[in-house]
């Protein structure tokens, strides 16, 4: 079973008429970088043996540090234009420093993966791992999740 760290950013509508495309893109960039930093903080806390507790029951959550963590950043949309090189540097730094898988995806893509996983954590972990490997191969996170039903 996998360990999942999820940050959701920019999930409200970014199509406001008074915002230019460049302002929308700058906002999305800012939110994604914030999520990368928050995930790095969470991974650092776990690696430094800081305990994690359930906010409702206040019970300690045991985290298997032998597993490669799945980090997911959910956004409402990923524009396929503009300069994103600074993100690739931040993303690869996070991946290499914490030995994790990282997916930046639209909420709709994440929902596709959850549906195909059919309530199996192992399948969800596998599909996210394969998707993250696609990022490592293509050097971009601008792709849609392709789902093939058997």
PDB file of C-alpha atoms in Angstrom:
ATOM      1  CA  UNK A   1       0.000   0.000   0.000  1.00  0.00           C
ATOM      2  CA  UNK A   2       1.295   3.463  -0.902  1.00  0.00           C
ATOM      3  CA  UNK A   3       1.784   6.661   1.020  1.00  0.00           C
ATOM      4  CA  UNK A   4       0.041   9.638  -0.593  1.00  0.00           C
ATOM      5  CA  UNK A   5       0.633  13.358  -0.071  1.00  0.00           C
ATOM      6  CA  UNK A   6      -1.939  15.533  -1.851  1.00  0.00           C
ATOM      7  CA  UNK A   7      -2.042  19.297  -2.268  1.00  0.00           C
ATOM      8  CA  UNK A   8      -4.918  20.952  -4.104  1.00  0.00           C
ATOM      9  CA  UNK A   9      -4.342  24.373  -5.610  1.00  0.00           C
ATOM     10  CA  UNK A  10      -6.139  26.765  -7.937  1.00  0.00           C
ATOM     11  CA  UNK A  11      -9.301  24.672  -7.880  1.00  0.00           C
ATOM     12  CA  UNK A  12     -11.583  27.693  -8.262  1.00  0.00           C
ATOM     13  CA  UNK A  13     -12.360  28.967 -11.717  1.00  0.00           C
ATOM     14  CA  UNK A  14      -9.477  30.824 -13.314  1.00  0.00           C
ATOM     15  CA  UNK A  15     -11.522  32.038 -16.285  1.00  0.00           C
ATOM     16  CA  UNK A  16     -12.430  35.403 -14.826  1.00  0.00           C
ATOM     17  CA  UNK A  17     -13.031  37.936 -17.565  1.00  0.00           C
ATOM     18  CA  UNK A  18     -10.965  40.616 -15.885  1.00  0.00           C
ATOM     19  CA  UNK A  19      -7.813  38.482 -15.705  1.00  0.00           C
ATOM     20  CA  UNK A  20      -5.397  38.335 -18.581  1.00  0.00           C
ATOM     21  CA  UNK A  21      -4.012  34.974 -19.652  1.00  0.00           C
ATOM     22  CA  UNK A  22      -0.568  35.896 -18.327  1.00  0.00           C
ATOM     23  CA  UNK A  23      -2.027  36.799 -14.912  1.00  0.00           C
ATOM     24  CA  UNK A  24      -3.891  33.490 -14.820  1.00  0.00           C
ATOM     25  CA  UNK A  25      -0.698  31.646 -15.706  1.00  0.00           C
ATOM     26  CA  UNK A  26       1.308  33.550 -13.080  1.00  0.00           C
ATOM     27  CA  UNK A  27      -1.306  32.640 -10.454  1.00  0.00           C
ATOM     28  CA  UNK A  28      -1.190  28.955 -11.419  1.00  0.00           C
ATOM     29  CA  UNK A  29       2.634  28.984 -11.332  1.00  0.00           C
ATOM     30  CA  UNK A  30       2.635  30.621  -7.902  1.00  0.00           C
ATOM     31  CA  UNK A  31       0.152  28.093  -6.528  1.00  0.00           C
ATOM     32  CA  UNK A  32       2.027  25.086  -7.940  1.00  0.00           C
ATOM     33  CA  UNK A  33       5.335  26.315  -6.501  1.00  0.00           C
ATOM     34  CA  UNK A  34       3.616  26.819  -3.146  1.00  0.00           C
ATOM     35  CA  UNK A  35       2.324  23.232  -3.323  1.00  0.00           C
ATOM     36  CA  UNK A  36       5.817  21.904  -4.189  1.00  0.00           C
ATOM     37  CA  UNK A  37       7.205  23.712  -1.122  1.00  0.00           C
ATOM     38  CA  UNK A  38       4.401  22.388   1.108  1.00  0.00           C
ATOM     39  CA  UNK A  39       4.995  18.831  -0.093  1.00  0.00           C
ATOM     40  CA  UNK A  40       8.723  19.231   0.551  1.00  0.00           C
ATOM     41  CA  UNK A  41       7.902  20.370   4.094  1.00  0.00           C
ATOM     42  CA  UNK A  42       5.645  17.373   4.692  1.00  0.00           C
ATOM     43  CA  UNK A  43       8.249  14.942   3.338  1.00  0.00           C
ATOM     44  CA  UNK A  44      10.954  16.614   5.429  1.00  0.00           C
ATOM     45  CA  UNK A  45       8.822  16.307   8.571  1.00  0.00           C
ATOM     46  CA  UNK A  46       8.220  12.609   7.997  1.00  0.00           C
ATOM     47  CA  UNK A  47      11.893  11.943   7.235  1.00  0.00           C
ATOM     48  CA  UNK A  48      12.864  13.810  10.435  1.00  0.00           C
ATOM     49  CA  UNK A  49      10.654  11.462  12.474  1.00  0.00           C
ATOM     50  CA  UNK A  50       8.110  14.161  13.349  1.00  0.00           C
ATOM     51  CA  UNK A  51       4.866  12.455  14.332  1.00  0.00           C
ATOM     52  CA  UNK A  52       1.732  12.944  12.246  1.00  0.00           C
ATOM     53  CA  UNK A  53      -1.713  12.897  13.870  1.00  0.00           C
ATOM     54  CA  UNK A  54      -5.255  12.584  12.570  1.00  0.00           C
ATOM     55  CA  UNK A  55      -6.905  15.967  13.087  1.00  0.00           C
ATOM     56  CA  UNK A  56     -10.270  14.468  14.099  1.00  0.00           C
ATOM     57  CA  UNK A  57      -9.310  11.588  16.390  1.00  0.00           C
ATOM     58  CA  UNK A  58      -5.854  12.856  17.379  1.00  0.00           C
ATOM     59  CA  UNK A  59      -4.492   9.335  16.797  1.00  0.00           C
ATOM     60  CA  UNK A  60      -0.941   8.972  15.546  1.00  0.00           C
ATOM     61  CA  UNK A  61      -0.715   7.986  11.883  1.00  0.00           C
ATOM     62  CA  UNK A  62       1.955   5.385  11.177  1.00  0.00           C
ATOM     63  CA  UNK A  63       3.811   6.064   7.926  1.00  0.00           C
ATOM     64  CA  UNK A  64       5.800   3.317   6.243  1.00  0.00           C
ATOM     65  CA  UNK A  65       9.046   5.052   5.341  1.00  0.00           C
ATOM     66  CA  UNK A  66      10.110   2.048   3.262  1.00  0.00           C
ATOM     67  CA  UNK A  67       7.643   3.025   0.536  1.00  0.00           C
ATOM     68  CA  UNK A  68       8.299   5.607  -2.151  1.00  0.00           C
ATOM     69  CA  UNK A  69       5.768   8.387  -1.465  1.00  0.00           C
ATOM     70  CA  UNK A  70       3.277   9.550  -4.077  1.00  0.00           C
ATOM     71  CA  UNK A  71       3.045  13.344  -4.178  1.00  0.00           C
ATOM     72  CA  UNK A  72       0.097  14.807  -6.051  1.00  0.00           C
ATOM     73  CA  UNK A  73      -0.644  18.424  -6.867  1.00  0.00           C
ATOM     74  CA  UNK A  74      -4.196  18.943  -8.088  1.00  0.00           C
ATOM     75  CA  UNK A  75      -5.098  21.998 -10.137  1.00  0.00           C
ATOM     76  CA  UNK A  76      -8.225  23.049 -12.013  1.00  0.00           C
ATOM     77  CA  UNK A  77      -6.332  23.454 -15.275  1.00  0.00           C
ATOM     78  CA  UNK A  78      -2.808  23.351 -16.643  1.00  0.00           C
ATOM     79  CA  UNK A  79      -2.221  25.848 -19.431  1.00  0.00           C
ATOM     80  CA  UNK A  80      -0.027  24.404 -22.176  1.00  0.00           C
ATOM     81  CA  UNK A  81       1.713  27.654 -23.032  1.00  0.00           C
ATOM     82  CA  UNK A  82       4.313  29.913 -21.478  1.00  0.00           C
ATOM     83  CA  UNK A  83       7.656  29.406 -19.793  1.00  0.00           C
ATOM     84  CA  UNK A  84       7.701  26.569 -17.231  1.00  0.00           C
ATOM     85  CA  UNK A  85      11.413  25.724 -16.990  1.00  0.00           C
ATOM     86  CA  UNK A  86      11.629  27.034 -13.411  1.00  0.00           C
ATOM     87  CA  UNK A  87       8.989  24.467 -12.442  1.00  0.00           C
ATOM     88  CA  UNK A  88      10.919  21.585 -13.927  1.00  0.00           C
ATOM     89  CA  UNK A  89      13.921  22.548 -11.800  1.00  0.00           C
ATOM     90  CA  UNK A  90      11.821  22.724  -8.595  1.00  0.00           C
ATOM     91  CA  UNK A  91      10.046  19.483  -9.420  1.00  0.00           C
ATOM     92  CA  UNK A  92      13.190  17.497 -10.196  1.00  0.00           C
ATOM     93  CA  UNK A  93      14.801  18.878  -7.051  1.00  0.00           C
ATOM     94  CA  UNK A  94      11.875  17.606  -4.950  1.00  0.00           C
ATOM     95  CA  UNK A  95      11.869  14.214  -6.670  1.00  0.00           C
ATOM     96  CA  UNK A  96      15.599  13.661  -6.252  1.00  0.00           C
ATOM     97  CA  UNK A  97      15.871  15.024  -2.708  1.00  0.00           C
ATOM     98  CA  UNK A  98      12.981  12.977  -1.283  1.00  0.00           C
ATOM     99  CA  UNK A  99      12.952   9.998  -3.664  1.00  0.00           C
ATOM    100  CA  UNK A 100       9.275  10.396  -4.454  1.00  0.00           C
ATOM    101  CA  UNK A 101       6.888  10.264  -7.361  1.00  0.00           C
ATOM    102  CA  UNK A 102       5.263  13.571  -8.247  1.00  0.00           C
ATOM    103  CA  UNK A 103       2.199  14.197 -10.357  1.00  0.00           C
ATOM    104  CA  UNK A 104       0.850  17.621 -11.221  1.00  0.00           C
ATOM    105  CA  UNK A 105      -2.539  17.079 -12.756  1.00  0.00           C
ATOM    106  CA  UNK A 106      -5.949  18.456 -13.297  1.00  0.00           C
ATOM    107  CA  UNK A 107      -8.586  17.231 -10.883  1.00  0.00           C
ATOM    108  CA  UNK A 108     -10.435  15.559 -13.768  1.00  0.00           C
ATOM    109  CA  UNK A 109      -7.353  13.437 -14.596  1.00  0.00           C
ATOM    110  CA  UNK A 110      -7.024  12.355 -10.963  1.00  0.00           C
ATOM    111  CA  UNK A 111     -10.681  11.342 -10.927  1.00  0.00           C
ATOM    112  CA  UNK A 112     -10.124   9.201 -14.049  1.00  0.00           C
ATOM    113  CA  UNK A 113      -7.288   7.370 -12.317  1.00  0.00           C
ATOM    114  CA  UNK A 114      -9.349   6.818  -9.170  1.00  0.00           C
ATOM    115  CA  UNK A 115     -12.195   5.398 -11.246  1.00  0.00           C
ATOM    116  CA  UNK A 116      -9.941   2.991 -13.139  1.00  0.00           C
ATOM    117  CA  UNK A 117      -8.265   1.899  -9.879  1.00  0.00           C
ATOM    118  CA  UNK A 118     -11.664   0.568  -8.725  1.00  0.00           C
ATOM    119  CA  UNK A 119     -11.104   1.164  -4.994  1.00  0.00           C
ATOM    120  CA  UNK A 120      -7.709  -0.581  -5.054  1.00  0.00           C
ATOM    121  CA  UNK A 121      -4.927   1.369  -3.344  1.00  0.00           C
ATOM    122  CA  UNK A 122      -2.368  -0.862  -5.076  1.00  0.00           C
ATOM    123  CA  UNK A 123      -3.791  -0.015  -8.525  1.00  0.00           C
ATOM    124  CA  UNK A 124      -4.004   3.683  -7.663  1.00  0.00           C
ATOM    125  CA  UNK A 125      -0.375   3.612  -6.551  1.00  0.00           C
ATOM    126  CA  UNK A 126       0.653   1.781  -9.740  1.00  0.00           C
ATOM    127  CA  UNK A 127      -1.217   4.138 -12.118  1.00  0.00           C
ATOM    128  CA  UNK A 128       0.174   7.230 -10.405  1.00  0.00           C
ATOM    129  CA  UNK A 129       3.665   5.742 -10.495  1.00  0.00           C
ATOM    130  CA  UNK A 130       3.352   5.098 -14.250  1.00  0.00           C
ATOM    131  CA  UNK A 131       2.047   8.617 -14.819  1.00  0.00           C
ATOM    132  CA  UNK A 132       4.932  10.120 -12.829  1.00  0.00           C
ATOM    133  CA  UNK A 133       7.411   8.083 -14.856  1.00  0.00           C
ATOM    134  CA  UNK A 134       5.898   9.771 -17.933  1.00  0.00           C
ATOM    135  CA  UNK A 135       6.908  13.137 -16.481  1.00  0.00           C
ATOM    136  CA  UNK A 136      10.451  11.895 -15.929  1.00  0.00           C
ATOM    137  CA  UNK A 137      10.592  10.693 -19.554  1.00  0.00           C
ATOM    138  CA  UNK A 138       8.962  13.680 -21.284  1.00  0.00           C
ATOM    139  CA  UNK A 139      10.319  16.380 -18.933  1.00  0.00           C
ATOM    140  CA  UNK A 140       6.915  18.049 -18.956  1.00  0.00           C
ATOM    141  CA  UNK A 141       3.747  17.767 -16.919  1.00  0.00           C
ATOM    142  CA  UNK A 142       1.528  18.960 -19.788  1.00  0.00           C
ATOM    143  CA  UNK A 143      -0.249  15.775 -20.709  1.00  0.00           C
ATOM    144  CA  UNK A 144      -3.642  14.285 -20.114  1.00  0.00           C
ATOM    145  CA  UNK A 145      -4.082  10.904 -18.501  1.00  0.00           C
ATOM    146  CA  UNK A 146      -5.007   8.317 -21.094  1.00  0.00           C
ATOM    147  CA  UNK A 147      -7.283   5.640 -19.724  1.00  0.00           C
ATOM    148  CA  UNK A 148      -7.714   2.343 -21.546  1.00  0.00           C
ATOM    149  CA  UNK A 149     -10.568   0.180 -20.332  1.00  0.00           C
ATOM    150  CA  UNK A 150     -10.256  -3.604 -20.703  1.00  0.00           C
TER     151      UNK A 150
END
